[in-house]
Amino acid sequence: MKVSIIGLGRVGSTLAYTLLLKGAADELVLVNRTRERAEGDALDLQHAHLFIDSKIDIRAGEIADTAGSEVIAYCASAPWKDNFNNRLDAAVANTRLMEELIPALAEASPDAKLVVLSNPVDVLTWHAIRLSAFPPERVMGTGTLVDSARFRELISAQVGIHPSDIRAYSLGEHGDSQFLAFSGAEAGGEPLEDRPDRRAMFERATRAGYEVFNKKGCTNYAIAMAAAYVIETIRADARHTMPLSTLIDGTDKRGGYAGVAGVCLSVPVVVGREGIVRWMQPELNEEETQAFAHSADVVRAAIVGTLGG
């Protein structure tokens, strides 16, 4: 499988290394605004490849070299500015950058699955669908995948059950308005009770990204591992269920949640070789339905703020 990574900052470089370690691609093309950076990463990864058994062709390239990619991992971002307070503050700059890149990438690989890692991921996933003209099932953002995993880890320690046996999804925006769908959460088949201590755990899980960023200036390992998991699932047609940012269009097929339509938000989806193969329809209680609608309003306002700039 040919995978192209667009943007070789901390996240893109870590994703390339993770895919190498996992043997999750047969061909890896690295594209960066500064060609020399991509060449350096490619050379370093080629040297790392000498110590593992999997066979993978790794090279730097331009957008033309991504032609025929089965997966495009979009990690490109404008530089973070000191006056940015959250992910939404980067929306306009990253939208302008995406407008430069996505049409050419889509033309080079018209059948690709596009995985968006850059923030604000919900806004950019929406723009990626618009700019690529790909069907929504082939465009997905990493969304609340890491947030949900962090929460499951915290709950795992409390209830003494492995995180993989816990079903609990953070839904909505990958940002301050996301919420935990406690009404459908369960651990080992038992309902996961909505309690104040668990809400505090969820708050801790959702703020963890900011904590990491404040301490080291970026987040890269967890998001790269999450994106690699998505790509592995596509490669293997594994049909795993995970919360990803996807277009909510108000239909039964693609998330008929709370009358929301026209935005990208995280909901549980099934991922396979063709991208998103099924949108799950968890039953939300009244509070969660309102939270989902609020999250949609937040993302919709951010999208409007990026148009026509």
Short mmCIF file of C-alpha atoms in Angstrom, two decimals:
data_model
loop_
_atom_site.label_atom_id
_atom_site.label_comp_id
_atom_site.label_asym_id
_atom_site.label_seq_id
_atom_site.Cartn_x
_atom_site.Cartn_y
_atom_site.Cartn_z
CA MET A 1 0.00 0.00 0.00
CA LYS A 2 1.31 3.43 -0.96
CA VAL A 3 1.02 6.05 1.78
CA SER A 4 1.98 9.69 1.32
CA ILE A 5 2.59 11.97 4.30
CA ILE A 6 2.10 15.68 3.69
CA GLY A 7 3.96 17.86 6.19
CA LEU A 8 7.07 16.67 7.99
CA GLY A 9 6.88 18.51 11.26
CA ARG A 10 6.94 16.62 14.55
CA VAL A 11 3.67 14.82 13.80
CA GLY A 12 4.40 13.89 10.19
CA SER A 13 7.90 12.67 10.98
CA THR A 14 6.68 10.61 13.93
CA LEU A 15 3.92 9.11 11.80
CA ALA A 16 6.44 8.10 9.15
CA TYR A 17 8.59 6.39 11.79
CA THR A 18 5.56 4.67 13.32
CA LEU A 19 4.40 3.32 9.96
CA LEU A 20 7.92 2.03 9.35
CA LEU A 21 8.03 0.21 12.69
CA LYS A 22 4.59 -1.31 12.13
CA GLY A 23 5.25 -2.29 8.52
CA ALA A 24 1.97 -0.55 7.69
CA ALA A 25 2.94 0.55 4.17
CA ASP A 26 4.82 -0.87 1.21
CA GLU A 27 5.70 2.56 -0.14
CA LEU A 28 6.09 5.79 1.81
CA VAL A 29 6.37 9.19 0.12
CA LEU A 30 7.32 12.20 2.26
CA VAL A 31 6.34 15.69 1.10
CA ASN A 32 7.29 18.91 2.84
CA ARG A 33 7.34 22.58 1.89
CA THR A 34 11.11 22.47 2.47
CA ARG A 35 12.29 19.60 0.27
CA GLU A 36 15.53 19.24 2.21
CA ARG A 37 13.63 18.37 5.40
CA ALA A 38 11.73 15.60 3.61
CA GLU A 39 14.97 14.27 2.12
CA GLY A 40 16.58 14.23 5.55
CA ASP A 41 13.70 12.32 7.10
CA ALA A 42 13.62 9.86 4.20
CA LEU A 43 17.35 9.19 4.49
CA ASP A 44 17.18 8.77 8.27
CA LEU A 45 14.24 6.37 7.93
CA GLN A 46 16.06 4.40 5.25
CA HIS A 47 18.90 3.92 7.73
CA ALA A 48 16.43 2.89 10.46
CA HIS A 49 14.92 0.42 8.02
CA LEU A 50 18.17 -1.54 8.07
CA PHE A 51 17.29 -2.81 11.55
CA ILE A 52 13.82 -4.20 10.85
CA ASP A 53 12.55 -7.05 8.70
CA SER A 54 9.68 -5.39 6.84
CA LYS A 55 10.26 -4.19 3.29
CA ILE A 56 9.24 -0.61 2.54
CA ASP A 57 10.29 1.89 -0.11
CA ILE A 58 10.83 5.29 1.52
CA ARG A 59 11.55 8.47 -0.42
CA ALA A 60 11.07 12.22 -0.42
CA GLY A 61 9.05 13.77 -3.19
CA GLU A 62 6.75 16.46 -4.49
CA ILE A 63 2.98 16.28 -4.84
CA ALA A 64 3.40 14.66 -8.26
CA ASP A 65 5.24 11.79 -6.57
CA THR A 66 2.20 11.01 -4.42
CA ALA A 67 0.25 9.86 -7.50
CA GLY A 68 -1.57 6.60 -6.94
CA SER A 69 -1.50 6.81 -3.14
CA GLU A 70 -4.01 4.62 -1.37
CA VAL A 71 -3.78 6.75 1.76
CA ILE A 72 -2.77 10.40 2.13
CA ALA A 73 -1.98 11.47 5.69
CA TYR A 74 -2.37 15.24 5.86
CA CYS A 75 -0.15 16.67 8.61
CA ALA A 76 0.65 20.10 7.13
CA SER A 77 0.16 23.13 9.38
CA ALA A 78 0.97 26.80 9.38
CA PRO A 79 3.38 27.85 12.16
CA TRP A 80 1.76 28.09 15.60
CA LYS A 81 1.68 31.70 16.84
CA ASP A 82 2.06 32.92 20.40
CA ASN A 83 -1.40 34.53 20.34
CA PHE A 84 -3.13 31.23 19.50
CA ASN A 85 -5.06 30.03 22.57
CA ASN A 86 -6.62 26.86 21.18
CA ARG A 87 -6.92 24.70 18.07
CA LEU A 88 -9.59 26.91 16.48
CA ASP A 89 -7.26 29.92 16.45
CA ALA A 90 -5.20 28.23 13.73
CA ALA A 91 -8.22 27.67 11.50
CA VAL A 92 -7.78 30.44 8.94
CA ALA A 93 -4.06 29.95 8.35
CA ASN A 94 -4.40 26.19 8.04
CA THR A 95 -7.40 26.50 5.72
CA ARG A 96 -5.40 28.72 3.35
CA LEU A 97 -2.60 26.15 3.37
CA MET A 98 -5.04 23.33 2.69
CA GLU A 99 -6.46 25.26 -0.26
CA GLU A 100 -2.99 25.21 -1.80
CA LEU A 101 -2.42 21.50 -1.32
CA ILE A 102 -5.59 19.42 -1.36
CA PRO A 103 -6.78 19.99 -4.95
CA ALA A 104 -3.42 18.89 -6.37
CA LEU A 105 -3.23 15.90 -4.02
CA ALA A 106 -6.75 14.82 -4.99
CA GLU A 107 -5.94 15.14 -8.68
CA ALA A 108 -2.81 13.01 -8.26
CA SER A 109 -4.59 10.29 -6.25
CA PRO A 110 -8.30 10.40 -7.10
CA ASP A 111 -9.04 7.11 -5.33
CA ALA A 112 -7.12 7.81 -2.12
CA LYS A 113 -8.39 7.78 1.42
CA LEU A 114 -7.53 11.09 3.08
CA VAL A 115 -6.69 11.08 6.80
CA VAL A 116 -6.49 14.56 8.32
CA LEU A 117 -4.34 15.08 11.43
CA SER A 118 -3.88 18.86 11.36
CA ASN A 119 -5.89 21.13 13.64
CA PRO A 120 -8.55 22.29 13.97
CA VAL A 121 -9.24 18.83 12.64
CA ASP A 122 -13.03 19.11 12.31
CA VAL A 123 -12.83 22.34 10.33
CA LEU A 124 -10.03 21.02 8.14
CA THR A 125 -11.77 17.69 7.51
CA TRP A 126 -14.78 19.65 6.23
CA HIS A 127 -12.53 21.70 3.96
CA ALA A 128 -10.72 18.57 2.78
CA ILE A 129 -14.03 17.13 1.58
CA ARG A 130 -14.88 20.41 -0.13
CA LEU A 131 -11.50 20.86 -1.81
CA SER A 132 -10.94 17.25 -2.84
CA ALA A 133 -14.51 16.54 -3.99
CA PHE A 134 -13.98 13.06 -2.53
CA PRO A 135 -17.02 11.21 -1.18
CA PRO A 136 -17.26 11.71 2.60
CA GLU A 137 -16.48 8.07 3.33
CA ARG A 138 -12.95 8.59 1.97
CA VAL A 139 -12.12 11.64 4.10
CA MET A 140 -11.71 11.33 7.86
CA GLY A 141 -10.04 13.28 10.63
CA THR A 142 -8.38 11.78 13.68
CA GLY A 143 -10.91 13.72 15.74
CA THR A 144 -11.44 12.50 19.30
CA LEU A 145 -9.65 9.19 18.81
CA VAL A 146 -6.82 10.09 21.20
CA ASP A 147 -9.16 11.80 23.69
CA SER A 148 -11.31 8.67 23.86
CA ALA A 149 -8.26 6.45 24.33
CA ARG A 150 -6.96 8.63 27.17
CA PHE A 151 -10.29 8.37 28.96
CA ARG A 152 -10.44 4.60 28.54
CA GLU A 153 -6.99 4.32 30.06
CA LEU A 154 -8.07 6.31 33.13
CA ILE A 155 -11.27 4.28 33.51
CA SER A 156 -9.30 1.06 33.04
CA ALA A 157 -7.22 1.83 36.10
CA GLN A 158 -10.36 2.52 38.13
CA VAL A 159 -12.43 -0.53 37.19
CA GLY A 160 -9.60 -3.02 36.64
CA ILE A 161 -10.55 -3.92 33.07
CA HIS A 162 -8.26 -3.69 30.04
CA PRO A 163 -8.82 -0.49 28.00
CA SER A 164 -9.66 -2.52 24.88
CA ASP A 165 -12.66 -3.99 26.74
CA ILE A 166 -14.06 -0.55 27.52
CA ARG A 167 -16.44 1.16 25.08
CA ALA A 168 -16.59 4.88 25.76
CA TYR A 169 -16.53 7.52 23.05
CA SER A 170 -15.84 11.21 23.19
CA LEU A 171 -18.09 12.78 20.57
CA GLY A 172 -18.39 16.13 18.83
CA GLU A 173 -15.60 18.64 18.34
CA HIS A 174 -11.98 17.72 18.95
CA GLY A 175 -11.76 20.64 21.31
CA ASP A 176 -13.41 22.28 24.28
CA SER A 177 -17.01 21.35 23.38
CA GLN A 178 -16.48 17.59 23.10
CA PHE A 179 -18.39 15.35 25.51
CA LEU A 180 -18.35 11.75 26.71
CA ALA A 181 -21.41 9.73 25.67
CA PHE A 182 -21.91 8.10 29.07
CA SER A 183 -25.37 6.83 28.12
CA GLY A 184 -23.79 4.20 25.86
CA ALA A 185 -20.51 3.67 27.69
CA GLU A 186 -19.72 0.24 29.09
CA ALA A 187 -16.87 -1.70 30.63
CA GLY A 188 -16.76 -5.43 30.00
CA GLY A 189 -20.43 -5.40 29.07
CA GLU A 190 -21.56 -3.52 32.19
CA PRO A 191 -22.88 0.06 31.92
CA LEU A 192 -20.34 2.70 32.90
CA GLU A 193 -22.14 4.88 35.39
CA ASP A 194 -22.02 8.63 34.84
CA ARG A 195 -20.47 9.97 38.07
CA PRO A 196 -18.73 13.19 39.07
CA ASP A 197 -15.36 11.46 39.48
CA ARG A 198 -15.62 10.04 35.97
CA ARG A 199 -16.58 13.39 34.55
CA ALA A 200 -13.44 14.73 36.19
CA MET A 201 -11.48 11.93 34.51
CA PHE A 202 -12.94 12.93 31.17
CA GLU A 203 -11.99 16.55 31.76
CA ARG A 204 -8.47 15.41 32.57
CA ALA A 205 -8.36 13.32 29.39
CA THR A 206 -9.51 16.17 27.18
CA ARG A 207 -7.07 18.67 28.72
CA ALA A 208 -4.12 16.29 28.49
CA GLY A 209 -3.20 17.44 25.00
CA TYR A 210 -2.82 21.01 26.23
CA GLU A 211 -0.75 19.78 29.16
CA VAL A 212 1.62 17.95 26.83
CA PHE A 213 1.81 20.96 24.51
CA ASN A 214 2.61 23.33 27.37
CA LYS A 215 5.39 21.07 28.61
CA LYS A 216 7.12 20.17 25.32
CA GLY A 217 5.73 22.56 22.71
CA CYS A 218 3.88 19.95 20.65
CA THR A 219 2.01 16.67 20.73
CA ASN A 220 3.26 14.02 18.36
CA TYR A 221 3.54 10.45 19.68
CA ALA A 222 -0.08 9.73 20.58
CA ILE A 223 -1.59 11.37 17.51
CA ALA A 224 0.91 9.63 15.22
CA MET A 225 0.10 6.27 16.80
CA ALA A 226 -3.62 6.97 16.43
CA ALA A 227 -3.24 7.87 12.75
CA ALA A 228 -1.13 4.76 12.19
CA TYR A 229 -3.93 2.72 13.75
CA VAL A 230 -6.40 4.21 11.27
CA ILE A 231 -4.05 3.50 8.36
CA GLU A 232 -3.40 -0.07 9.55
CA THR A 233 -7.16 -0.60 9.78
CA ILE A 234 -7.60 0.59 6.21
CA ARG A 235 -4.76 -1.61 4.97
CA ALA A 236 -6.11 -4.74 6.67
CA ASP A 237 -9.80 -4.00 6.02
CA ALA A 238 -10.07 -4.71 9.74
CA ARG A 239 -13.48 -3.06 10.30
CA HIS A 240 -12.58 -1.57 13.69
CA THR A 241 -15.00 0.89 15.28
CA MET A 242 -13.46 4.20 16.36
CA PRO A 243 -14.50 7.83 16.86
CA LEU A 244 -13.33 9.88 13.87
CA SER A 245 -14.21 13.29 12.51
CA THR A 246 -16.56 12.75 9.58
CA LEU A 247 -19.22 14.64 7.69
CA ILE A 248 -22.55 14.67 9.51
CA ASP A 249 -25.21 15.22 6.86
CA GLY A 250 -28.39 14.51 8.80
CA THR A 251 -29.15 11.23 7.04
CA ASP A 252 -29.41 7.81 8.61
CA LYS A 253 -26.33 6.72 6.66
CA ARG A 254 -24.02 9.50 7.84
CA GLY A 255 -24.96 10.46 11.33
CA GLY A 256 -28.53 11.62 11.73
CA TYR A 257 -27.69 13.08 15.14
CA ALA A 258 -29.86 15.76 16.76
CA GLY A 259 -30.85 17.22 13.41
CA VAL A 260 -27.23 18.27 12.84
CA ALA A 261 -26.02 18.48 9.25
CA GLY A 262 -23.27 20.12 7.22
CA VAL A 263 -20.36 19.89 9.67
CA CYS A 264 -17.64 17.40 10.53
CA LEU A 265 -17.66 16.00 14.06
CA SER A 266 -16.43 12.86 15.77
CA VAL A 267 -18.86 9.96 15.90
CA PRO A 268 -18.18 6.21 16.06
CA VAL A 269 -17.56 4.80 12.59
CA VAL A 270 -16.40 1.48 11.16
CA VAL A 271 -13.21 1.72 9.10
CA GLY A 272 -12.20 -0.66 6.34
CA ARG A 273 -10.31 -0.81 3.06
CA GLU A 274 -12.57 1.74 1.36
CA GLY A 275 -12.45 4.19 4.25
CA ILE A 276 -15.51 4.66 6.44
CA VAL A 277 -17.80 1.75 5.69
CA ARG A 278 -20.45 2.42 8.33
CA TRP A 279 -21.59 5.27 10.54
CA MET A 280 -22.77 3.95 13.89
CA GLN A 281 -25.89 5.44 15.45
CA PRO A 282 -25.57 5.45 19.26
CA GLU A 283 -28.64 6.59 21.13
CA LEU A 284 -27.84 9.84 22.93
CA ASN A 285 -29.79 11.09 25.92
CA GLU A 286 -31.21 14.60 26.00
CA GLU A 287 -28.13 16.17 27.61
CA GLU A 288 -25.81 14.50 25.10
CA THR A 289 -28.02 15.49 22.17
CA GLN A 290 -27.82 19.12 23.29
CA ALA A 291 -24.06 18.83 23.72
CA PHE A 292 -23.72 17.43 20.21
CA ALA A 293 -25.78 20.28 18.77
CA HIS A 294 -23.65 22.80 20.67
CA SER A 295 -20.46 21.21 19.37
CA ALA A 296 -21.86 21.49 15.85
CA ASP A 297 -22.53 25.19 16.39
CA VAL A 298 -18.95 25.74 17.54
CA VAL A 299 -17.45 23.99 14.53
CA ARG A 300 -19.91 25.57 12.09
CA ALA A 301 -18.98 29.05 13.33
CA ALA A 302 -15.30 28.22 12.89
CA ILE A 303 -15.92 26.99 9.34
CA VAL A 304 -17.79 30.19 8.47
CA GLY A 305 -14.86 32.18 9.82
CA THR A 306 -12.49 30.47 7.39
CA LEU A 307 -14.54 31.01 4.24
CA GLY A 308 -13.88 33.83 1.82
CA GLY A 309 -10.68 34.92 3.56
#
